[in-house]
Short mmCIF file of C-alpha atoms and ligand atoms in Angstrom, two decimals:
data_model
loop_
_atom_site.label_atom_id
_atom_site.label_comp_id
_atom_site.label_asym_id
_atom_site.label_seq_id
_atom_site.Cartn_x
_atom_site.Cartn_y
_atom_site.Cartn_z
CA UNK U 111 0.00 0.00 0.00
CA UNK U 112 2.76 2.48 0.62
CA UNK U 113 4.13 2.43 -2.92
CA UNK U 114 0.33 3.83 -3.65
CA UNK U 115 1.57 6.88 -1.37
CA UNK U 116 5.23 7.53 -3.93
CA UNK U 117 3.06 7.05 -6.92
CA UNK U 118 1.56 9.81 -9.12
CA UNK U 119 -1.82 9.34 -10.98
CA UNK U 120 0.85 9.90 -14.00
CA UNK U 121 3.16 7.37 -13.21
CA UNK U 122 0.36 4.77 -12.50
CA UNK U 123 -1.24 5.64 -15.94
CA UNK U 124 2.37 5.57 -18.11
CA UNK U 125 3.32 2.24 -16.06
CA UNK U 126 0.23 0.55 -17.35
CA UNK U 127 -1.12 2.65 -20.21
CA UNK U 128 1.20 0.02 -22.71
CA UNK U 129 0.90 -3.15 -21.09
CA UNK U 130 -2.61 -3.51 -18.93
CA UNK U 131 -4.36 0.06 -19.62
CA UNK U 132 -7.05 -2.27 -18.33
CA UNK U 133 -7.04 -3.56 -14.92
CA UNK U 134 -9.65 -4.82 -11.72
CA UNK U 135 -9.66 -5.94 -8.22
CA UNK U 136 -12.40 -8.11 -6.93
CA UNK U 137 -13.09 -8.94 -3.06
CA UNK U 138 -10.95 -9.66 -0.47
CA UNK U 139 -9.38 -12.36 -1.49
CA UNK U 140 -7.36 -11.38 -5.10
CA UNK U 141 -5.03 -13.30 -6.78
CA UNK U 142 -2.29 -10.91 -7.73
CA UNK U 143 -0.46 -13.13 -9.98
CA UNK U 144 -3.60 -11.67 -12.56
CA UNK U 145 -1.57 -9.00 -14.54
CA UNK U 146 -5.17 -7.10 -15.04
CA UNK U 147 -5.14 -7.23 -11.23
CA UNK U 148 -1.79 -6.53 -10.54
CA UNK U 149 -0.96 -2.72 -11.03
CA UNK U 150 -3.75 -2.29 -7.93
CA UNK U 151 -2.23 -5.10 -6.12
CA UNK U 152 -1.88 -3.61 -2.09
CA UNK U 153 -4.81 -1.76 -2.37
CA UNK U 154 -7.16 -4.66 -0.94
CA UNK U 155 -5.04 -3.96 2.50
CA UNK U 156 -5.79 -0.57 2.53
CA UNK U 157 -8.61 0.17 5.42
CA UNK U 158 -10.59 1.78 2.96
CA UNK U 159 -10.81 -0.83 0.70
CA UNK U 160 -13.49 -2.70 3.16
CA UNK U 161 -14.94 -5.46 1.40
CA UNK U 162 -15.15 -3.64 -1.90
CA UNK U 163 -17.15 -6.07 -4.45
CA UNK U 164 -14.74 -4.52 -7.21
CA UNK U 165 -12.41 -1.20 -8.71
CA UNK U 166 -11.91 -1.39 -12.19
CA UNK U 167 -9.75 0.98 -13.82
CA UNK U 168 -8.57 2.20 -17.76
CA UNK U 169 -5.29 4.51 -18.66
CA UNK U 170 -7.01 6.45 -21.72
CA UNK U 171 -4.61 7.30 -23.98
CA UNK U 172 -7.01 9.10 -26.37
CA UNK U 173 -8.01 11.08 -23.70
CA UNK U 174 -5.00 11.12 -21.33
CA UNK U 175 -7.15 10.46 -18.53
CA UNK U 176 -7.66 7.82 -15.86
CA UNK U 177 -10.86 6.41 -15.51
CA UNK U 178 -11.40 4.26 -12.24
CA UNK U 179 -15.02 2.53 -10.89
CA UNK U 180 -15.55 1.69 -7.47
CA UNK U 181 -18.38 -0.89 -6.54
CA UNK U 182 -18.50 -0.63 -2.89
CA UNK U 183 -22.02 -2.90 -2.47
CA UNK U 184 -24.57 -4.22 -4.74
CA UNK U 185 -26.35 -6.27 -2.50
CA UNK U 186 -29.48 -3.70 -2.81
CA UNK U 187 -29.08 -2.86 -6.52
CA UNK U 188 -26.91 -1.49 -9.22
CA UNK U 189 -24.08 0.35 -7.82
CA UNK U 190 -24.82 4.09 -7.88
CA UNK U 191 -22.53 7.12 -6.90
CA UNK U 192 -20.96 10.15 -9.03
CA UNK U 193 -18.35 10.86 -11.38
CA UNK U 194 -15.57 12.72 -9.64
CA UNK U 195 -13.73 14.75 -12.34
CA UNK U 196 -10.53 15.64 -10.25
CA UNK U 197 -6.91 15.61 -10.17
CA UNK U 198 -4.65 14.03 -7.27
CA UNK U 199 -1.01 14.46 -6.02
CA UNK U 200 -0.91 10.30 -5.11
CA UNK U 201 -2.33 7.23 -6.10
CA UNK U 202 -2.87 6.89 -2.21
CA UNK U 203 -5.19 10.08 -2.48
CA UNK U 204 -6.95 9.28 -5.55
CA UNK U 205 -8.16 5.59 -4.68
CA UNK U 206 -8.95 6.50 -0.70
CA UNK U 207 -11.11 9.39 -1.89
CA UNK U 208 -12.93 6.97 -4.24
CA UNK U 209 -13.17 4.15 -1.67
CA UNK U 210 -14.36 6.33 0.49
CA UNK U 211 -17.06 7.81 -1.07
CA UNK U 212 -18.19 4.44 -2.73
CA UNK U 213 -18.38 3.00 0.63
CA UNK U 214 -20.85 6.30 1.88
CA UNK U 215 -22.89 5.46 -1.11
CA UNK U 216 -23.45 2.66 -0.30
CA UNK U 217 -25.01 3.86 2.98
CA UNK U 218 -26.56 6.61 1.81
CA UNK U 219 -28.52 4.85 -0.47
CA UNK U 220 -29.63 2.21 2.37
CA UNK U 221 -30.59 4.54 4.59
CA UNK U 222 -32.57 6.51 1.51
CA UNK U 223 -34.21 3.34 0.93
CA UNK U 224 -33.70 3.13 -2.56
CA UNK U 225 -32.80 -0.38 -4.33
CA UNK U 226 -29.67 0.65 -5.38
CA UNK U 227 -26.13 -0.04 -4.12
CA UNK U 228 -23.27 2.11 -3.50
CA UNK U 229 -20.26 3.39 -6.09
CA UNK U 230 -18.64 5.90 -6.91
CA UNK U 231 -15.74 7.13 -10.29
CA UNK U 232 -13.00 9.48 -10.66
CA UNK U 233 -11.93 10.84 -13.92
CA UNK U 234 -8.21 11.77 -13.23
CA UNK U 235 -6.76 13.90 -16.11
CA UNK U 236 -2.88 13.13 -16.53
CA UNK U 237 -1.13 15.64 -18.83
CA UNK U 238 -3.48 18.74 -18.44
CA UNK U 239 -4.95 20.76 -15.88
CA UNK U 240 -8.83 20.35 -15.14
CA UNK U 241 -9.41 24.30 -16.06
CA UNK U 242 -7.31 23.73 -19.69
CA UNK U 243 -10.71 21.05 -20.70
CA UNK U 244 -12.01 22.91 -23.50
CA UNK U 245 -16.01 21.79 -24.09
CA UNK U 246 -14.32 19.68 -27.53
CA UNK U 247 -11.77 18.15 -25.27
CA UNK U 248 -14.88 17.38 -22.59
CA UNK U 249 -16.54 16.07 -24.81
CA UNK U 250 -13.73 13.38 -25.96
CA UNK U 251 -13.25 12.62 -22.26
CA UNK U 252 -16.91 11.56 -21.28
CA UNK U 253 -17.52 9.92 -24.31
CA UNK U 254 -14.84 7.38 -23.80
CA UNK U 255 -15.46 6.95 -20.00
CA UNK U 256 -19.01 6.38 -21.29
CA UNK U 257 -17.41 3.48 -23.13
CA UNK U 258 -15.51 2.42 -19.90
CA UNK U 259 -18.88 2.71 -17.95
CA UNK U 260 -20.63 0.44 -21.14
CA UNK U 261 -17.84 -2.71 -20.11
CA UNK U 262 -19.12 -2.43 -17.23
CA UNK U 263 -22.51 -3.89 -17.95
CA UNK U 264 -24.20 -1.67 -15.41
CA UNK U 265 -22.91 -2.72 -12.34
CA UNK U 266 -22.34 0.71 -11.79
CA UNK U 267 -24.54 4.10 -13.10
CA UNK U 268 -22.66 7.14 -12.88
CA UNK U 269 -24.06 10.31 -11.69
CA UNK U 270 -22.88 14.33 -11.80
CA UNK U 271 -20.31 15.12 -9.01
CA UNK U 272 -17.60 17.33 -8.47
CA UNK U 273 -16.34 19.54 -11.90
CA UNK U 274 -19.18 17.43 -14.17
CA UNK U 275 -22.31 18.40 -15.64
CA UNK U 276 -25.97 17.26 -16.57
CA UNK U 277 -24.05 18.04 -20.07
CA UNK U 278 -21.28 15.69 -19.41
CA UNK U 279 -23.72 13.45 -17.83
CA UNK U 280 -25.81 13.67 -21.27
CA UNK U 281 -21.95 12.92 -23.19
CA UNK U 282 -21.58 9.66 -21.15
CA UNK U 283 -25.26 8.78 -22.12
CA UNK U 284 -23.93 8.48 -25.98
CA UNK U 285 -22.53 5.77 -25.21
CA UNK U 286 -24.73 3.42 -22.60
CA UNK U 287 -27.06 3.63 -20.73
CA UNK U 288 -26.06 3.45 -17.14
CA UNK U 289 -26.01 7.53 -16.03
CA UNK U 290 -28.68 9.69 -14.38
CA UNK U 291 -28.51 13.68 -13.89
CA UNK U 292 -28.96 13.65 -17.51
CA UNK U 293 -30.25 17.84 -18.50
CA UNK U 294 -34.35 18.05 -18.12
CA UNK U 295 -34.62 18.13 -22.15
CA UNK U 296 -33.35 14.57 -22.18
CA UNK U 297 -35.54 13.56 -19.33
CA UNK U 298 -33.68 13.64 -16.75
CA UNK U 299 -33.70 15.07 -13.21
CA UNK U 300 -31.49 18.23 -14.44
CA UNK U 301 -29.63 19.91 -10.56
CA UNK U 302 -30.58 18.48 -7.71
CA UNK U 303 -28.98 21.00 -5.24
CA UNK U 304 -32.01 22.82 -4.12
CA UNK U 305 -33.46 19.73 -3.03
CA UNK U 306 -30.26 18.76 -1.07
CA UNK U 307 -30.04 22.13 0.60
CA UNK U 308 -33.82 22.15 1.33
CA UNK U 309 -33.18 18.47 3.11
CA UNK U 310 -30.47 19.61 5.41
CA UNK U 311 -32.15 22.78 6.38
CA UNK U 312 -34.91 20.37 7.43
CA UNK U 313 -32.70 18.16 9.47
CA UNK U 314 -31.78 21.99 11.01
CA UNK U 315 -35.15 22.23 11.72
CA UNK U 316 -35.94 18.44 13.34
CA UNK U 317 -32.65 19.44 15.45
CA UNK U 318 -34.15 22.27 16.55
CA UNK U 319 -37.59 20.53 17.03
CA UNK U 320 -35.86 17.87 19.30
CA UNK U 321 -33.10 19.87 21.10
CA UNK U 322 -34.58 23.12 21.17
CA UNK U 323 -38.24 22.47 21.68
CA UNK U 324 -38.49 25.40 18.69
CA UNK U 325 -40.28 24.56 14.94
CA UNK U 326 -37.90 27.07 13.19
CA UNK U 327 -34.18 29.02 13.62
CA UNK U 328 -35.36 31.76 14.85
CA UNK U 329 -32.73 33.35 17.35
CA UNK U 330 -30.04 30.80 16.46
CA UNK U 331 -26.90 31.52 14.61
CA UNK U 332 -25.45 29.42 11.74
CA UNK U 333 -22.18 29.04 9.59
CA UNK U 334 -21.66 28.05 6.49
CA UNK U 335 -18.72 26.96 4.48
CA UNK U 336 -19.18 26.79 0.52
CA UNK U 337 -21.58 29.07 -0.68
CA UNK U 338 -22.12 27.22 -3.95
CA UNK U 339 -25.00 25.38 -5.14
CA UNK U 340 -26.35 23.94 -1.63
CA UNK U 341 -24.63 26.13 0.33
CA UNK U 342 -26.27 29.56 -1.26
CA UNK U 343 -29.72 27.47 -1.60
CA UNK U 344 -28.97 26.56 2.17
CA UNK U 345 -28.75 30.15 3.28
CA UNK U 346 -31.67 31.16 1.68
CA UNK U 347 -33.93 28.64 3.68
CA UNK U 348 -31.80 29.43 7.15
CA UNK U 349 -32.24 33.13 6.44
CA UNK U 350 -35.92 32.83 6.14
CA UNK U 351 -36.19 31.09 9.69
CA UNK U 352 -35.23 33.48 11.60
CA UNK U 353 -31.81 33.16 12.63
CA UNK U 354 -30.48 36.15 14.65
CA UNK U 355 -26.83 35.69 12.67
CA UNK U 356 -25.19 33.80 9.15
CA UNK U 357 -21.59 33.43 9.22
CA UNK U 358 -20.46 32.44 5.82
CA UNK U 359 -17.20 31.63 4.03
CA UNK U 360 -16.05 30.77 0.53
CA UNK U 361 -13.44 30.84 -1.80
CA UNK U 362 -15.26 33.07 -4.22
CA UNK U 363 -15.72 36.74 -2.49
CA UNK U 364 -18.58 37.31 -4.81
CA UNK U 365 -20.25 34.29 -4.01
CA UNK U 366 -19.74 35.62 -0.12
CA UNK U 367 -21.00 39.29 -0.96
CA UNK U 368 -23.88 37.88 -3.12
CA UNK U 369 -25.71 36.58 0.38
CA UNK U 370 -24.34 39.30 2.30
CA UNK U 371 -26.69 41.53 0.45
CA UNK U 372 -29.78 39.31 0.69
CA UNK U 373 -29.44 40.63 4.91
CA UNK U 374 -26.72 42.90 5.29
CA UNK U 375 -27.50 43.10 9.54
CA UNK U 376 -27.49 39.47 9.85
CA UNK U 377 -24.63 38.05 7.41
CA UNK U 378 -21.45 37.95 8.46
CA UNK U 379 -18.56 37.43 6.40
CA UNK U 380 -15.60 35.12 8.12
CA UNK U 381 -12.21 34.95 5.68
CA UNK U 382 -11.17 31.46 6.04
CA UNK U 383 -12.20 28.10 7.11
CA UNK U 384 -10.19 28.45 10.47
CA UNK U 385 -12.07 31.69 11.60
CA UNK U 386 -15.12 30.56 10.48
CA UNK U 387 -14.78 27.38 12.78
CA UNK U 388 -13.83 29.07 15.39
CA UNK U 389 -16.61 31.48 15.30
CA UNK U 390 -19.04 30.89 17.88
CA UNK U 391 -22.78 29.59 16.72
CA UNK U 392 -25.00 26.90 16.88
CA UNK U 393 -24.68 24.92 14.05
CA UNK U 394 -22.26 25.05 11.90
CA UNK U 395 -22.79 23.61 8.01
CA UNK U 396 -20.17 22.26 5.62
CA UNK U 397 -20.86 23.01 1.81
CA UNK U 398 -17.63 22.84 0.29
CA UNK U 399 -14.86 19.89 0.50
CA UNK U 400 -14.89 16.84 2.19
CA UNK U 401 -12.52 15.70 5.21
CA UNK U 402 -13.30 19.48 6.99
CA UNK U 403 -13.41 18.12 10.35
CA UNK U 404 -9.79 16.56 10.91
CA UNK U 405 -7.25 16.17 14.18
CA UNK U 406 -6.73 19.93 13.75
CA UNK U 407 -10.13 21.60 13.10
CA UNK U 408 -11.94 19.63 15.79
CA UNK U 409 -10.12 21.52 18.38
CA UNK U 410 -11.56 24.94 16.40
CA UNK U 411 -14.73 23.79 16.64
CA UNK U 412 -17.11 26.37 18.48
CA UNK U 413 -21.00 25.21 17.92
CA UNK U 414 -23.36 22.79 19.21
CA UNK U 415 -24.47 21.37 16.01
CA UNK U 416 -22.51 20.39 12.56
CA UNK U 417 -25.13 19.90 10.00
CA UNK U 418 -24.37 19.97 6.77
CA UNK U 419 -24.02 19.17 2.97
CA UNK U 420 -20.87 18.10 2.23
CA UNK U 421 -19.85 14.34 1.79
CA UNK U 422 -17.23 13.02 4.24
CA UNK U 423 -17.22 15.68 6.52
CA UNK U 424 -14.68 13.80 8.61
CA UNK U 425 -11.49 12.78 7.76
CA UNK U 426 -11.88 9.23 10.10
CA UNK U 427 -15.62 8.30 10.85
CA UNK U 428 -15.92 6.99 13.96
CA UNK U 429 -13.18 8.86 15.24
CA UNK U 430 -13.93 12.02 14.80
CA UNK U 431 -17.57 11.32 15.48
CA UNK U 432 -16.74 9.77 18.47
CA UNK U 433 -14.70 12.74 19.62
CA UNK U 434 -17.34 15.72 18.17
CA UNK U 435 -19.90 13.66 20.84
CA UNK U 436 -17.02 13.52 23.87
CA UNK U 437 -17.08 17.15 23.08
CA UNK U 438 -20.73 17.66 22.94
CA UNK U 439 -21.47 18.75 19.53
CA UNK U 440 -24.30 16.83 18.04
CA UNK U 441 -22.84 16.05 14.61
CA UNK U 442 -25.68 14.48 12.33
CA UNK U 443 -24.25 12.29 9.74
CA UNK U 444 -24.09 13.44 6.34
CA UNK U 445 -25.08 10.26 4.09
CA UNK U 446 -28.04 10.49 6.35
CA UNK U 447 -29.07 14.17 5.22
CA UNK U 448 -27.81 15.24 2.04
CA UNK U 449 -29.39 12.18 0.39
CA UNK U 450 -31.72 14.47 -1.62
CA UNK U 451 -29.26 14.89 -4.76
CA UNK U 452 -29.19 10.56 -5.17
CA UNK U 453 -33.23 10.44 -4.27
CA UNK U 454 -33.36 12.93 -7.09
CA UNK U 455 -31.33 10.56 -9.54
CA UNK U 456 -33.28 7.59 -8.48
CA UNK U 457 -36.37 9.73 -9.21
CA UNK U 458 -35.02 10.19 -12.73
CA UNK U 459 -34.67 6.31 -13.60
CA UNK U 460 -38.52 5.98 -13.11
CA UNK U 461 -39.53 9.03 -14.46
CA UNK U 462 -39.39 12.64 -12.60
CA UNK U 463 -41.80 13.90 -10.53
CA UNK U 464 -41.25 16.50 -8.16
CA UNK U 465 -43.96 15.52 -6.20
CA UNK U 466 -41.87 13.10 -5.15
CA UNK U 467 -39.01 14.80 -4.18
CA UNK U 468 -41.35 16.85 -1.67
CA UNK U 469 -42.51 13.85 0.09
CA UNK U 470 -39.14 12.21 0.16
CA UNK U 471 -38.10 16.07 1.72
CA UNK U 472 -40.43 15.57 4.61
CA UNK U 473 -39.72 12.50 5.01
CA UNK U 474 -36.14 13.70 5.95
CA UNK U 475 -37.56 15.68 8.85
CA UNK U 476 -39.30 12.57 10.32
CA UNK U 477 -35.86 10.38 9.97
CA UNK U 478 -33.82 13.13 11.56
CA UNK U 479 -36.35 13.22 14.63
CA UNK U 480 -36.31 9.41 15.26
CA UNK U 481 -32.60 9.44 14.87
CA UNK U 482 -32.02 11.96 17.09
CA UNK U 483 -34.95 10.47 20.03
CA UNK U 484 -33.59 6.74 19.06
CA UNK U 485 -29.91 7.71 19.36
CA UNK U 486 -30.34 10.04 22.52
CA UNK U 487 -32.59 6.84 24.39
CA UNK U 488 -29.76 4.79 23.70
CA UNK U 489 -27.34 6.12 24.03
CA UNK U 490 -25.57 6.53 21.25
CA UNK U 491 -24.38 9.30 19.09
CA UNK U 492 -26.67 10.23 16.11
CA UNK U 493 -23.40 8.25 13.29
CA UNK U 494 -23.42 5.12 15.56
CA UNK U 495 -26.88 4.79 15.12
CA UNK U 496 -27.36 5.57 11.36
CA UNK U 497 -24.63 3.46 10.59
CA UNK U 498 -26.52 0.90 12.99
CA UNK U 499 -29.68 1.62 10.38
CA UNK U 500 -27.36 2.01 7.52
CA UNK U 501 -25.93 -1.50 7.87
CA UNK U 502 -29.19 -3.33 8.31
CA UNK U 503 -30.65 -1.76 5.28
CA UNK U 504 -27.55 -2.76 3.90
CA UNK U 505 -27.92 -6.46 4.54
CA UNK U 506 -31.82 -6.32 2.56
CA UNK U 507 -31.16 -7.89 -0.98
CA UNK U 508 -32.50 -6.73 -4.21
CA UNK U 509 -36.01 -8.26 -4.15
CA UNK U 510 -36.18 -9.32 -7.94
CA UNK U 511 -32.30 -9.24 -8.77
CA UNK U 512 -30.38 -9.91 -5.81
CA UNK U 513 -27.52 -11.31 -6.99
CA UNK U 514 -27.08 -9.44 -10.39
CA UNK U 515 -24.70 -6.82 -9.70
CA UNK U 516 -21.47 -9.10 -8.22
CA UNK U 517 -22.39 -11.30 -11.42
CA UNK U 518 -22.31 -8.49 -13.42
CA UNK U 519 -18.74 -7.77 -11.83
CA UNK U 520 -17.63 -11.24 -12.56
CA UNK U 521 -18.58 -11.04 -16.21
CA UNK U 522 -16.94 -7.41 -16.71
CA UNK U 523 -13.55 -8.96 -14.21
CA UNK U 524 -13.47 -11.98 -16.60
CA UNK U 525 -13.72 -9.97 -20.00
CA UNK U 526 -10.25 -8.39 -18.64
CA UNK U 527 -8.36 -11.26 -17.24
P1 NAD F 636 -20.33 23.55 -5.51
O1 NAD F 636 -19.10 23.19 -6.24
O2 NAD F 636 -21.48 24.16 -6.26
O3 NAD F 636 -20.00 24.55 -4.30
C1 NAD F 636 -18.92 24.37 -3.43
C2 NAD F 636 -18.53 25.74 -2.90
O4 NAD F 636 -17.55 25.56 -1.89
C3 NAD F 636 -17.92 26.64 -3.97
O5 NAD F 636 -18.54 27.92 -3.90
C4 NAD F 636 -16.45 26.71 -3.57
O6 NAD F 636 -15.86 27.96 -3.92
C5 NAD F 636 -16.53 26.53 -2.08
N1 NAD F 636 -15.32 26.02 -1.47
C6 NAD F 636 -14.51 25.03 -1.89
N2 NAD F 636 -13.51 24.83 -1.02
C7 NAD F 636 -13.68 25.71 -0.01
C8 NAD F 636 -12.98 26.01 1.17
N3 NAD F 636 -11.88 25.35 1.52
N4 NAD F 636 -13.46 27.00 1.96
C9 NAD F 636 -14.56 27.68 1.62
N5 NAD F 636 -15.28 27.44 0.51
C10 NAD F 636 -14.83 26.47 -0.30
O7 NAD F 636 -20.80 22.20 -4.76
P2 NAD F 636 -22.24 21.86 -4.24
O8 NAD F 636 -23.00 21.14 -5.30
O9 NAD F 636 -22.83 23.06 -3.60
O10 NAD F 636 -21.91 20.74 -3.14
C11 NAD F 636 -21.35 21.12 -1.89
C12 NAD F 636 -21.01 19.87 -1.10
O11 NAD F 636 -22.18 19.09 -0.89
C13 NAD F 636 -19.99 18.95 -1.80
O12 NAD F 636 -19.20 18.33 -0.81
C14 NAD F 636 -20.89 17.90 -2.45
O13 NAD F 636 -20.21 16.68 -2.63
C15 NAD F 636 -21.98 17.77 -1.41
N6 NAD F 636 -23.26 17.28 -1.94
C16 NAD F 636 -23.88 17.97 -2.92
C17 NAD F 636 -25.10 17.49 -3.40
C18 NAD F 636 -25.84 18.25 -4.47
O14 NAD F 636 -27.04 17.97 -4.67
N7 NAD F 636 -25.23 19.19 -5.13
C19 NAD F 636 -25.67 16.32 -2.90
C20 NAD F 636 -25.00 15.64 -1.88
C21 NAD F 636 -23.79 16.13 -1.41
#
C-alpha cells in the first residue's frame, strides 16, 4: 500500500497505459499473480478498501485520462454514486477518496431506501490541468469513460459530481445507458442542489424541534462553508427562519457578498475556514470539500451542532464522530441528510416527478427526529446509530435481482483477465 503513497496518478497511468491500460480488483481475497489485477495489487489492505465487491480501472490514452469505478455494495441494486472529475497528487489520495465515497454510497442509499447499491468514479486527467478542458476536449473525455462505464454492464450508473455536468452526464449517455442527472430536455432530473439544501435545512429544523423544543431558527446563529450550489440554496432557507446571525465563508468573495446583500445586519462574512470554525454559533454547516473536520479543526470547533451538505465531513468516521460527541457537539451524519441529490437521480430512472421529491423532503424531517430520540434513548451518538440503520438496510437484498450486480462484476472482471 505504501508504494500507492510515492506514486503519481501519471506514473500509474504511463506504467500501465502500454501493457494492462485495463485492470480490476475483486473482493478480499485477489489473486495478484492476474496481470489485469496486478498494477492495484496492495490496495485490498488498505482500510478503505473494506470489502469492496470490485475497482476497475482504464489509462485512456485518447483522452490522457484515468478512468477508475468503485463498486462498494450491490447487495441492494446497481451500484450508484458520481463521477468525480478531479486531479490528485498520489495514487494513495486518488483511490482513498474513491473508496471512500463508494463505501458512503453505499449507505446513503440504504438509509434513503432506494434499491440501489453504492459506487462511486473518478476521472483523473494526466497531462493537463482540469481548467485547460475545452467543451471539444470534454466532450472526448466523457464519451470514452461512457465506453468504460458500457464494459461495465451496469454494475455501476454514474451520476454528476464534483467539476461534471448534466451536459457531461448527457456525453456519457452516448454511449450506454447506465447515467442519471442527464439535463431536463433529455428527461432527466437536471440539478438536484435545491433539493439537497432544502433536506439539510430540514434536518436543522428536526434538530431544533428535538433539542430546542423550537419549529424554526429563529434566534439561532449558523455558519456556512461553501456558498455554492447547496450552500447559497442553504442560506436562503436558514435566512428565512429566523436566525439572529449567518456566518459564511467561501473561496469566491462574490459568491460571499452575493448573500451578504440578501441581509446585510445578519450576514457575516468570516475569511477562512479556520475563523469561520472558530466562530461561535450553533450549528455550523459544511458546503464545500470533504474531510473538513480533521485532528486539527476539531479543536476549532465552536457550535453545538454540525449539520451539513458536504460528503465526508470527517477525515476518520468513527473517530472524529466519536470525539465531536465527547465534546458535545451533536454532529448528524451526512449520508443520512444530504441524500436528496441521489433520491433525485433515483427519481429520474422511473420518471421525474417532483412531487416526489417533496414527500421524500419531509420524510427527511421525520428520519432526523427518530434518529435523534432513538440515538439520545440509547445512548448513542446520532453516526453510531445511522450506521446501525445504515448497515441493516444494507444487509436487505434486491427483491427481484439480488444477486445481479457481483455477477455483473464477474462477467466485466473476466472480460479483462
Ligand atoms: P459547488 O461546487 O457548487 O460549491 C462548493 C462551494 O464551496 C464553492 O462555492 C467553492 O468555492 C466553495 N469552497 C470550496 N472549497 C472551499 C474552502 N476550503 N473554503 C470555503 N469554501 C470552499 O458544490 P455543491 O454542489 O454546492 O456541493 C457542496 C457539497 O455538498 C460537496 O461536498 C458535495 O459533494 C456535497 N453534496 C452535494 C449534493 C448536491 O445535490 N449538489 C448532494 C449531496 C452532497
Amino acid at each position: 500500500m505504501q508504494h500507492f503513497a510515492a506514486l503519481t496518478p501519471a506514473d500509474f497511468f504511463h506504467q500501465n497505459a502500454k501493457t494492462r491500460p485495463e485492470g480490476f480488483l475483486c473482493g478480499n481475497t485477489v489473486s495478484i499473480s492476474n496481470p489485469a489485477q496486478g498494477a492495484l495489487a496492495g490496495m485490498e489492505q488498505m482500510p478503505d478498501y473494506d470489502q469492496h465487491e470490485g475497482v476497475f480501472y482504464r489509462a485512456d490514452e485518447a483522452s490522457g485520462c484515468l478512468f477508475f469505478a468503485f463498486i462498494h455494495n450491490t447487495n441492494r441494486g446497481q451500484a450508484q454514486g458520481g463521477t468525480r472529475f478531479f486531479s490528485y497528487d498520489t495514487m494513495l489520495d486518488l483511490l482513498s477518496d474513491g473508496l471512500r465515497l463508494s463505501k458512503a454510497m453505499s449507505e446513503k442509499c440504504a438509509v434513503a431506501g432506494l434499491w440501489w447499491g453504492g459506487g462511486k468514479s473518478i476521472i483523473c486527467p494526466v497531462n493537463f490541468a482540469i481548467k485547460d478542458a475545452t467543451p471539444e476536449k470534454r466532450k472526448v473525455i466523457f464519451a470514452n469513460f461512457g465506453k468504460f462505464i458500457a464494459s461495465l454492464h451496469g454494475s455501476y450508473v454514474a451520476a454528476e459530481d464534483m467539476n461534471t455536468t448534466p451536459e457531461d452526464m448527457q456525453t456519457i449517455l452516448s454511449q450506454n445507458r447506465f447515467v442519471t442527472c442527464i439535463p431536463k430536455h433529455a428527461g432527466g432530473s437536471g440539478n438536484p442542489s435545491p433539493f439537497t439544501a432544502e433536506g439539510v435545512f430540514k434536518s436543522m429544523l428536526a434538530t431544533a424541534a428535538v433539542y430546542e423544543g423550537q419549529s424554526d431558527l429563529s434566534g439561532m446563529s449558523v455558519s456556512i462553508q461553501g456558498l455554492g450550489n447547496v450552500g447559497s440554496a442553504l442560506a436562503r432557507f436558514v435566512l428565512n427562519s429566523g436566525v439572529s446571525k449567518l456566518y459564511v465563508t467561501d473561496l469566491m468573495l462574490e459568491r460571499m457578498e452575493m448573500v451578504k446583500s440578501w441581509a446585510p445586519e445578519v450576514v457575516e462574512i468570516r475569511s477562512s475556514k479556520e475563523e469561520l470554525l472558530r466562530q461561535s454559533c450553533d450549528i455550523f454547516a459544511p458546503c464545500a470539500g470533504g474531510k473538513v473536520i480533521d485532528d486539527e479543526s476539531i479543536a476549532w470547533l465552536n457550535c453545538r451542532y454540525v449539520i451539513g451538505a458536504a460528503n465526508n465531513q470527517l477525515e476518520r468516521p468513527e473517530k472524529h464522530a466519536a470525539q465531536l460527541h465527547e465534546k458535545g457537539i451533536l454532529y448528524l451524519p451526512d449520508f443520512f441528510i444530504n441524500r436528496m441529490g441521489i433520491i433525485n437521480c433515483a427519481n429520474e430512472q422511473y420518471g421525474w416527478l417532483e412531487s416526489t421529491l417533496q414527500e421524500e423532503v419531509v420524510k427527511i424531517y421525520e428520519d432526523t427526529v427518530n434518529l435523534l430520540t432513538e440515538s439520545r434513548s440509547r445512548g448513542l451518538s446520532p453516526q453510531e446509530m445511522a450506521m446501525i440503520q445504515a448497515g441493516e438496510a444494507m444487509k436487505k437484498a434486491h427483491p427481484i435481482w439480488p444477486n445481479r450486480g457481483k455477477q455483473l462484476i464477474q462477467k466485466a472482471a473476466s472480460e479483462r483477465s
